[in-house]
PDB file of C-alpha atoms in Angstrom:
ATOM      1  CA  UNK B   1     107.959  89.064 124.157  1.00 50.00           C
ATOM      2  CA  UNK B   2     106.767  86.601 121.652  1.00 46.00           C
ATOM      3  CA  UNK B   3     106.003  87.798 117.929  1.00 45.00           C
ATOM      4  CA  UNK B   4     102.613  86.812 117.748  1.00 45.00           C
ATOM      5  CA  UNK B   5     102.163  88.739 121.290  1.00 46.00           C
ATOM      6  CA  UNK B   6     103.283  91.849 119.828  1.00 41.00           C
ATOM      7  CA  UNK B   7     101.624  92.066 116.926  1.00 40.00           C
ATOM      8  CA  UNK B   8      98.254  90.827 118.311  1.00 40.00           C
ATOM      9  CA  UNK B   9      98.373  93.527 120.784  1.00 41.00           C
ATOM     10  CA  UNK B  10      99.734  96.663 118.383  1.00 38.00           C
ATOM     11  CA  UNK B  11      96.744  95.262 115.453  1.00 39.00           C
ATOM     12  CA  UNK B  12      93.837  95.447 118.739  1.00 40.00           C
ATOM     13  CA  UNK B  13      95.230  98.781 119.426  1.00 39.00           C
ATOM     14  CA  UNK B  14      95.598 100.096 116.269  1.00 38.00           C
ATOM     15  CA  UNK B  15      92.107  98.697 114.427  1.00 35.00           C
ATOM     16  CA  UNK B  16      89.677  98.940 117.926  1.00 35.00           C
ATOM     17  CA  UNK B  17      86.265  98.037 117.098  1.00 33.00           C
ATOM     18  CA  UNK B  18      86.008  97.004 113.249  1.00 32.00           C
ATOM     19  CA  UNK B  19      87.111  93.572 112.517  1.00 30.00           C
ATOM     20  CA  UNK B  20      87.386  94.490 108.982  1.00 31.00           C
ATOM     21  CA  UNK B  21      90.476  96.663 109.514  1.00 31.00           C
ATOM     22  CA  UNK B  22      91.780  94.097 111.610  1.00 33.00           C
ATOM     23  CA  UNK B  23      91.724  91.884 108.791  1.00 30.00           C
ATOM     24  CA  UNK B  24      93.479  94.498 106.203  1.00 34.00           C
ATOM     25  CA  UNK B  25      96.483  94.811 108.789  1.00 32.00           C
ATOM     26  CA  UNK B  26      96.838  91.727 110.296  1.00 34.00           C
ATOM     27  CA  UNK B  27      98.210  89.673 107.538  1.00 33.00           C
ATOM     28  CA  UNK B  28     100.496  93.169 107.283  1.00 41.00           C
ATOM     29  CA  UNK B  29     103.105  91.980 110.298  1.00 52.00           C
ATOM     30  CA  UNK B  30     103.990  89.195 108.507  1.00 58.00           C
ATOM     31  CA  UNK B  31     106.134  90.204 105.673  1.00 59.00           C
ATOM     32  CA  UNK B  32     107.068  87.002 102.861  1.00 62.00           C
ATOM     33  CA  UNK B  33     108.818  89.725 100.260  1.00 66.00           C
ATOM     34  CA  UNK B  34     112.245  88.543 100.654  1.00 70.00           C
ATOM     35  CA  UNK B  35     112.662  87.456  97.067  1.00 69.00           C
ATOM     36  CA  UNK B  36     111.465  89.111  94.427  1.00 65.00           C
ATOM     37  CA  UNK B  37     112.125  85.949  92.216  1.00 66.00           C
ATOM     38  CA  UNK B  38     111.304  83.673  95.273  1.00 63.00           C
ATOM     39  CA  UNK B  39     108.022  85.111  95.564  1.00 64.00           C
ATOM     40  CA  UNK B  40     107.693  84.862  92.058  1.00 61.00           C
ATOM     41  CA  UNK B  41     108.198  81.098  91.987  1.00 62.00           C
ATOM     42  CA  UNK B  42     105.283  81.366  94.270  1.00 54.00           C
ATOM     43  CA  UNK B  43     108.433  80.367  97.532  1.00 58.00           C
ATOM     44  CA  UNK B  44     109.510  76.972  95.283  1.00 63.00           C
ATOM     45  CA  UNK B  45     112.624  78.211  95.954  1.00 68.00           C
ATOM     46  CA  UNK B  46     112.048  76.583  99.236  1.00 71.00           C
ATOM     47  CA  UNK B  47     112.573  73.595  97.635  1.00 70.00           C
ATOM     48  CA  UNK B  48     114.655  73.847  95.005  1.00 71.00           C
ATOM     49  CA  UNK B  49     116.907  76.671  95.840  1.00 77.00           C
ATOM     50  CA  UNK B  50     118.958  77.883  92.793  1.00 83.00           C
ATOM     51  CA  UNK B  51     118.907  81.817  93.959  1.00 89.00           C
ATOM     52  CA  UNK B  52     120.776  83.553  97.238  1.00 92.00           C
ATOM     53  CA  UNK B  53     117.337  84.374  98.269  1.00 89.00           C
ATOM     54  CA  UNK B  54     116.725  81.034  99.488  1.00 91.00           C
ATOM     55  CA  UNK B  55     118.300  81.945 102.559  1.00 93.00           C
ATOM     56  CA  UNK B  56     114.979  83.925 103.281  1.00 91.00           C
ATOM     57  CA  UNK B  57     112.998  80.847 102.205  1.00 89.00           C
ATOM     58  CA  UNK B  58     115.556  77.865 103.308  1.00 92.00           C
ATOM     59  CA  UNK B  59     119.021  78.242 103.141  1.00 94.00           C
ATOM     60  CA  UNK B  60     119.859  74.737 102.782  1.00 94.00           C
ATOM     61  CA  UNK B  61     118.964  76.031  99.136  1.00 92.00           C
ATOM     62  CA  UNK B  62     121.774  77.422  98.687  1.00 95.00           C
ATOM     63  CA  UNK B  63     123.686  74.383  97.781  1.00 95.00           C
ATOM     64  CA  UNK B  64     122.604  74.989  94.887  1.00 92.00           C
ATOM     65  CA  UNK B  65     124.053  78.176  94.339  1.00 94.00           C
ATOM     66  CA  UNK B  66     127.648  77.545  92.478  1.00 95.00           C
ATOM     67  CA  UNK B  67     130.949  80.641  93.368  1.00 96.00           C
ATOM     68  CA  UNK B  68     130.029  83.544  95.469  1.00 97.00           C
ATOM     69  CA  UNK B  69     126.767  85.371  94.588  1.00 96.00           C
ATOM     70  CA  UNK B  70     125.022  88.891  95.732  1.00 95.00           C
ATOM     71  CA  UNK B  71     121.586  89.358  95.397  1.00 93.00           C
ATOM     72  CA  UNK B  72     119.492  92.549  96.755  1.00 91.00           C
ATOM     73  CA  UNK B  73     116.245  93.900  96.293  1.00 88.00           C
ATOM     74  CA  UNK B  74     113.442  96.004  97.733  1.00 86.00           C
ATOM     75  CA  UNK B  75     109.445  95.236  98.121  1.00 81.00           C
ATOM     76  CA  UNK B  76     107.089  98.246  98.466  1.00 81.00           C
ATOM     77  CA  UNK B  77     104.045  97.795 100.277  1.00 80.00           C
ATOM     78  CA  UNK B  78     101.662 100.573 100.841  1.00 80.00           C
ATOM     79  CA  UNK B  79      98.672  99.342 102.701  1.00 79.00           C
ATOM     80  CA  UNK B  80      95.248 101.826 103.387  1.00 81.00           C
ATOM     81  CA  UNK B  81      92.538 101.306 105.911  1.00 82.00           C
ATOM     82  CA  UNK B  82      89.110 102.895 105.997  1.00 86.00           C
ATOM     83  CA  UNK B  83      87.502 102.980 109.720  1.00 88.00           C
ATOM     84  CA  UNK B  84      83.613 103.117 110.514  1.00 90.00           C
ATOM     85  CA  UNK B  85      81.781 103.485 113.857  1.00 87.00           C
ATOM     86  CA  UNK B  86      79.488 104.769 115.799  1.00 90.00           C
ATOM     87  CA  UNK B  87      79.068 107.338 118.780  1.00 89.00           C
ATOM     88  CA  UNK B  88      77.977 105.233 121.948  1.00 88.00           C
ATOM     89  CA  UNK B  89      76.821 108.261 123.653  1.00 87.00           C
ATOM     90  CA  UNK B  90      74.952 109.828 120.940  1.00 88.00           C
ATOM     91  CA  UNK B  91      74.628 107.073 118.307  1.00 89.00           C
ATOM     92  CA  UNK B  92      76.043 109.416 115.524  1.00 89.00           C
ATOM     93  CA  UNK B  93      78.001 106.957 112.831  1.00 91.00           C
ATOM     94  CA  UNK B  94      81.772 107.620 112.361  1.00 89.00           C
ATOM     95  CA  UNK B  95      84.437 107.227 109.328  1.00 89.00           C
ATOM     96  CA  UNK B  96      87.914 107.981 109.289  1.00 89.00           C
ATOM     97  CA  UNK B  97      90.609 106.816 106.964  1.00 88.00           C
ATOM     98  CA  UNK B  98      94.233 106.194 108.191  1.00 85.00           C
ATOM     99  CA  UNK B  99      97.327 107.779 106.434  1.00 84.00           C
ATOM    100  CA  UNK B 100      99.017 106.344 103.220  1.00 82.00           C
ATOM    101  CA  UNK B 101     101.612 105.259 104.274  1.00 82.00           C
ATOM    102  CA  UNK B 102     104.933 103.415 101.851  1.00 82.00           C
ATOM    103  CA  UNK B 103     106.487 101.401 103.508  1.00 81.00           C
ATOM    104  CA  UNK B 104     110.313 100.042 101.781  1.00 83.00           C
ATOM    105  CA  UNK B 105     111.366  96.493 102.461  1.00 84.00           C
ATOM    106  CA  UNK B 106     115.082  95.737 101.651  1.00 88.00           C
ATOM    107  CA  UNK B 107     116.895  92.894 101.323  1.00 91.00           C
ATOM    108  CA  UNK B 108     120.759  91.571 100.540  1.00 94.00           C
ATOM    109  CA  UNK B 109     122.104  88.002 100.494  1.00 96.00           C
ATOM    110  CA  UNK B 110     125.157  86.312  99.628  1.00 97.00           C
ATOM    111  CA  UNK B 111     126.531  83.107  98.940  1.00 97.00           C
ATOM    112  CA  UNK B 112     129.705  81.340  98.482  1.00 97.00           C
ATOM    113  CA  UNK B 113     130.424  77.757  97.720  1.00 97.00           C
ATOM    114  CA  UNK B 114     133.883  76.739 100.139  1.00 97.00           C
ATOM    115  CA  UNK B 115     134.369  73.926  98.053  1.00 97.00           C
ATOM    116  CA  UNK B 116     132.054  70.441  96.894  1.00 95.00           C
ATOM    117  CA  UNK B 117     130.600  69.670 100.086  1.00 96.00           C
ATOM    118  CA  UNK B 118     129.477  73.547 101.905  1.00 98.00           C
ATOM    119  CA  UNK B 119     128.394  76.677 101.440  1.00 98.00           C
ATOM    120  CA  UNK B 120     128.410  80.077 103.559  1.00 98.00           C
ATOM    121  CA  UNK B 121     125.562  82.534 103.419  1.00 97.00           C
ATOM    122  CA  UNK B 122     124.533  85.995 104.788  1.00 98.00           C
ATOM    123  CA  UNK B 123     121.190  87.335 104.586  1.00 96.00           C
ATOM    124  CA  UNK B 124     119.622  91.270 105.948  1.00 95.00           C
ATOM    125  CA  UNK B 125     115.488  90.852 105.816  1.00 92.00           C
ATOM    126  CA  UNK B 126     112.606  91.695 107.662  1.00 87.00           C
ATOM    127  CA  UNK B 127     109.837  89.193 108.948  1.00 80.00           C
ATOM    128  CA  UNK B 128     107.585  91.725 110.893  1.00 75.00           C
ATOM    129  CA  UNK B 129     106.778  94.975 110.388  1.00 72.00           C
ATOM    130  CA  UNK B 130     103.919  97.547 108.966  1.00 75.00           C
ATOM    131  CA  UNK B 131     101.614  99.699 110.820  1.00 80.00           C
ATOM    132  CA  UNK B 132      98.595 101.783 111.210  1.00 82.00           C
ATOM    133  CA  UNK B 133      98.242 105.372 111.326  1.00 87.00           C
ATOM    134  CA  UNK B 134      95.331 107.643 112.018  1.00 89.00           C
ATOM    135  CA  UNK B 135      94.844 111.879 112.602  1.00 88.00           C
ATOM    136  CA  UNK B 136      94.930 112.693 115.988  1.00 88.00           C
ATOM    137  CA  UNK B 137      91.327 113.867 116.310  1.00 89.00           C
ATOM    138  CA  UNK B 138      90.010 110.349 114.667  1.00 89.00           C
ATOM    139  CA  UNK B 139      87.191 108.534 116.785  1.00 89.00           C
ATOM    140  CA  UNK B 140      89.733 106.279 117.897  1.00 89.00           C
ATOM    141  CA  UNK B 141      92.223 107.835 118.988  1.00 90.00           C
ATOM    142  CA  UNK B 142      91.997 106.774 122.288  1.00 90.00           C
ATOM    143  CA  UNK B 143      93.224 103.466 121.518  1.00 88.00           C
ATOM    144  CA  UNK B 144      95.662 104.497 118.777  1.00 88.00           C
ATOM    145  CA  UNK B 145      96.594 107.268 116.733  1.00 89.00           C
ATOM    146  CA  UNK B 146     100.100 105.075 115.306  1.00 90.00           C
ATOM    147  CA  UNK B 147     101.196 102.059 115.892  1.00 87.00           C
ATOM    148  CA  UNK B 148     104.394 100.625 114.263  1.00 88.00           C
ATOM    149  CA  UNK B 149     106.719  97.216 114.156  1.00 86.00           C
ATOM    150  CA  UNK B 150     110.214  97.259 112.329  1.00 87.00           C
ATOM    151  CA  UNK B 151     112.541  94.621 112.232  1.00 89.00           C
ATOM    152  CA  UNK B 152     114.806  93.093 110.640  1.00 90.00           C
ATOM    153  CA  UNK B 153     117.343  90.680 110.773  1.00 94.00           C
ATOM    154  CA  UNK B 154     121.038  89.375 110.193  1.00 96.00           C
ATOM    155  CA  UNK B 155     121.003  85.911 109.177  1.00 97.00           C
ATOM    156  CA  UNK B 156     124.363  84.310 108.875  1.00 98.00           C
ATOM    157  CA  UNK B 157     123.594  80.338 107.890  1.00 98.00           C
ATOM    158  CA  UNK B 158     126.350  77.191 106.683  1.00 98.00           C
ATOM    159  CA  UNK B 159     124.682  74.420 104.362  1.00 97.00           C
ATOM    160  CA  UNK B 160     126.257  70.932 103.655  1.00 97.00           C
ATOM    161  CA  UNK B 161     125.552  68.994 100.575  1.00 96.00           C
ATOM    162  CA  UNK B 162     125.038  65.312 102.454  1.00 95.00           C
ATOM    163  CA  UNK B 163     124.549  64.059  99.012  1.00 94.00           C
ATOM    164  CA  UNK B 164     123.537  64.879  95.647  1.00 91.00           C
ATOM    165  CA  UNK B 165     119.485  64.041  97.143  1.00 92.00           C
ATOM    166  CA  UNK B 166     119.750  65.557 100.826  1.00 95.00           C
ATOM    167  CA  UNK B 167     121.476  69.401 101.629  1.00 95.00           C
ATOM    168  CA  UNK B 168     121.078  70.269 105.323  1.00 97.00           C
ATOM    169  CA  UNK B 169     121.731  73.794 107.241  1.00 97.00           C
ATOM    170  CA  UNK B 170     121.743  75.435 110.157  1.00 98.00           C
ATOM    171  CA  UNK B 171     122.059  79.383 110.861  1.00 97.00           C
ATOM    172  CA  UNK B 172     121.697  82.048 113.870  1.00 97.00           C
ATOM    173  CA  UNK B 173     118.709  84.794 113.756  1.00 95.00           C
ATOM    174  CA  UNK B 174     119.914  87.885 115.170  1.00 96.00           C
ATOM    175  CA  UNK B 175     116.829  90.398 115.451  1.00 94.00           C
ATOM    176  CA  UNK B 176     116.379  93.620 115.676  1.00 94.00           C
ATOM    177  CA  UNK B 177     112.689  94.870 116.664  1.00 92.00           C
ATOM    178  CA  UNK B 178     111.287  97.704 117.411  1.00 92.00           C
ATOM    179  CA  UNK B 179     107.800  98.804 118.178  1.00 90.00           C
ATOM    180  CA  UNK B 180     106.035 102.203 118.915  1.00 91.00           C
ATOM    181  CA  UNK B 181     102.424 102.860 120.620  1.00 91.00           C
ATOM    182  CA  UNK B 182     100.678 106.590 120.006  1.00 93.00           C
ATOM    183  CA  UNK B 183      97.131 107.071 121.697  1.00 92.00           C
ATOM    184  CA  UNK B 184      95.580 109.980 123.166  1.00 92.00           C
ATOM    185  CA  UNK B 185      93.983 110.539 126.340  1.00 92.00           C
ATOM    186  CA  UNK B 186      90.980 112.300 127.151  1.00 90.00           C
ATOM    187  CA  UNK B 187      91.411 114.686 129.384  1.00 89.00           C
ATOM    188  CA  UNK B 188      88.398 115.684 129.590  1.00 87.00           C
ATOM    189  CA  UNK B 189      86.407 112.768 130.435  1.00 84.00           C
ATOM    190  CA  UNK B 190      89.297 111.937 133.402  1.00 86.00           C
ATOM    191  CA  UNK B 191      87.995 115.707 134.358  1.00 86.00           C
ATOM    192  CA  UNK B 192      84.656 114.804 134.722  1.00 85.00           C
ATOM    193  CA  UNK B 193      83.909 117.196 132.181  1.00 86.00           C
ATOM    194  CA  UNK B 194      81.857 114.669 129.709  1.00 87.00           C
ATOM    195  CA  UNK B 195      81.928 111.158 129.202  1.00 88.00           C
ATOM    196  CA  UNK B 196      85.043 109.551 129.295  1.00 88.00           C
ATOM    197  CA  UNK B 197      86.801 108.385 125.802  1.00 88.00           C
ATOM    198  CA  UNK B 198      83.415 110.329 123.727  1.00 87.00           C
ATOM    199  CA  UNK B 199      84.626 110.131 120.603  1.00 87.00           C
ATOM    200  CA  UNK B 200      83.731 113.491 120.093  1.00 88.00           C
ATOM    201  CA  UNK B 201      86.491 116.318 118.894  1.00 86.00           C
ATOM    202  CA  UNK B 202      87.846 117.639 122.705  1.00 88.00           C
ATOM    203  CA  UNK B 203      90.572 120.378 122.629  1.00 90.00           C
ATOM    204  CA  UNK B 204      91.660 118.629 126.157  1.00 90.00           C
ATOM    205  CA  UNK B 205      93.129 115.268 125.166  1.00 91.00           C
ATOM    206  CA  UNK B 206      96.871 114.566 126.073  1.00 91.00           C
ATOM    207  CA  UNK B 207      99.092 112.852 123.974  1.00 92.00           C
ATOM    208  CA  UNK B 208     100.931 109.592 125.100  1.00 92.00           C
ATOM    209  CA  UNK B 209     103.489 107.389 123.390  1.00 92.00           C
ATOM    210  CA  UNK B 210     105.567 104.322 124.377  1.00 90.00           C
ATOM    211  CA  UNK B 211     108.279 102.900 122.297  1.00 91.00           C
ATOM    212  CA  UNK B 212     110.711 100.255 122.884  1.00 92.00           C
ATOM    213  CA  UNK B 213     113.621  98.561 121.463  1.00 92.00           C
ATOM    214  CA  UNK B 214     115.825  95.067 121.312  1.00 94.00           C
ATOM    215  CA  UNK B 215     118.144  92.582 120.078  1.00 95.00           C
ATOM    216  CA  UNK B 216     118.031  88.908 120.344  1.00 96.00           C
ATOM    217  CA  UNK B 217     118.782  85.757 119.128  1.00 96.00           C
ATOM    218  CA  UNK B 218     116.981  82.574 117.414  1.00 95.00           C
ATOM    219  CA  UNK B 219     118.204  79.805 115.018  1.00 96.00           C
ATOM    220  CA  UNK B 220     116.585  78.063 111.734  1.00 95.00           C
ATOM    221  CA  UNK B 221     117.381  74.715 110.293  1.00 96.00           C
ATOM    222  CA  UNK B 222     116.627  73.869 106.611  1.00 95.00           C
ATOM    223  CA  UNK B 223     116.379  70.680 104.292  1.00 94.00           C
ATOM    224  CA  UNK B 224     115.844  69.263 100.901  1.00 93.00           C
ATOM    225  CA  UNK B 225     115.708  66.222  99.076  1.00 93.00           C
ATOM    226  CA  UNK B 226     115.295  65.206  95.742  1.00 88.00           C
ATOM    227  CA  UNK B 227     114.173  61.333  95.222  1.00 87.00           C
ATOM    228  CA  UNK B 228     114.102  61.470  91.725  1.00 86.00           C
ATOM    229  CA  UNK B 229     115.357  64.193  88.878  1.00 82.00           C
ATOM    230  CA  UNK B 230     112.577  66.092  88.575  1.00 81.00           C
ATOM    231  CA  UNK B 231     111.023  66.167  91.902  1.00 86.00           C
ATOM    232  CA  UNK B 232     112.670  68.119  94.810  1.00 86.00           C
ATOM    233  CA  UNK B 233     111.252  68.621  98.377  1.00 90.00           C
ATOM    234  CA  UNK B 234     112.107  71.294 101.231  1.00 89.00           C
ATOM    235  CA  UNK B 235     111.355  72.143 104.540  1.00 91.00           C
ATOM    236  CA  UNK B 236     112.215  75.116 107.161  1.00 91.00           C
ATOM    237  CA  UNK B 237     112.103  75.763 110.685  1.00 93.00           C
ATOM    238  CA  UNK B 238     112.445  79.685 112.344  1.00 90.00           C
ATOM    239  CA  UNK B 239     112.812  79.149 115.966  1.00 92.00           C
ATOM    240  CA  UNK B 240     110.694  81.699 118.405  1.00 90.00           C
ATOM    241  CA  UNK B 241     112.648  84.758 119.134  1.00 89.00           C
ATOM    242  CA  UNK B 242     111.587  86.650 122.404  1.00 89.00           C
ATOM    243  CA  UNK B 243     111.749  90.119 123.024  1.00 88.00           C
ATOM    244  CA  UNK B 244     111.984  91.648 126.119  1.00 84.00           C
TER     245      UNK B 244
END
């Protein structure tokens, strides 16, 4: 199951009908608060390393890192979403916010120089994650009442310091993700009772959830150069990582 899958399918479920929520969430599954100082530098540490962190950004970075190094951190986010609608059946115009909700994003790297030429790193991050939750009895709760992505992942990488203008590195992705789906049904519309999915309050709609779980495995390769003293250049690649 590819990333972009996922969260395409959990923001349609969650935000159904107003493109404006869709927008508030969407740039929610993907998380860039892995460095507090990284983000700071506006990611520069991409290029230019000089922080653990730059294992989030690109670890070849890290050559610039001298001795063994910890860094940790956490990045709050606490996104809220505001709903409107209306009634197909009767016209009547809906609103409904969803729950504040904090959400905590850790992180913990560490670096050590083996000698002149390489460096080991370990990084624990998250990519993906967020969600969007709504009361049970919101008009659109038949597409979603929650819907949630957590992830994170163990990033073990080894750079080499080619020269003192090119660092290259390599590491392994292993990812955690997990996702859950509430919704309601109406059981009163599959009754023949009224219209089916009427947003209207029913004391007959059934509650359904689906979660799932998984590990697996990508890779990400990093470089930088610097031509000249005071110009450096980087660049990172995250492979795809498919969850099934």
């Amino acid at each position: 199951m590819k990333h972009k899958n996922i969260a395409y399918a959990v923001a349609k479920a969650a935000l159904l009908c107003i493109i404006s929520t869709t927008t508030a969430f969407g740039s929610g599954f993907a998380l860039y608060e892995g460095s507090a100082a990284g983000n700071a530098d506006t990611a520069g540490v991409t290029a230019k390393g000089g922080e653990p962190g730059a294992i989030f950004f690109n670890p070849a970075g890290i050559t610039t890192v001298p001795g063994t190094q910890v860094q940790g951190g956490v990045s709050v986010v606490a996104p809220k979403a505001k709903v409107q609608g209306v009634n197909p059946y009767t016209g009547e115009k809906l609103s409904a916010k969803g729950r504040n909700r904090v959400w905590p994003l850790p992180h913990a790297y560490m670096t050590h120089q083996l000698n002149d030429d390489f460096w080991l790193g370990f990084g624990i991050y998250t990519r993906f994650g967020l969600g969007a939750e709504f009361h049970e009895d919101w008009f659109g709760r038949y597409n979603n009442t929650d819907a949630k992505i957590v992830t994170f992942i163990l990033n073990p990488v080894v750079a080499w310091k080619a020269s003192d203008s090119v660092s290259l590195s390599a590491g392994l992705s292993v990812e955690y993700f997990d996702i859950t789906l509430k919704q309601m049904i109406d059981g009163a519309g599959a009754a023949g009772m009224r219209n089916y999915n009427d947003p209207s309050p029913s004391p007959f709609d059934i509650r359904q959830e689906m979660d799932g779980d998984d590990f697996a495995l990508g890779f990400n390769l990093g470089i930088t150069l610097k031509p000249v003293e005071k110009l450096s250049v980087g660049a990172a690649y995250h492979s795809r990582i498919k969850h099934r």
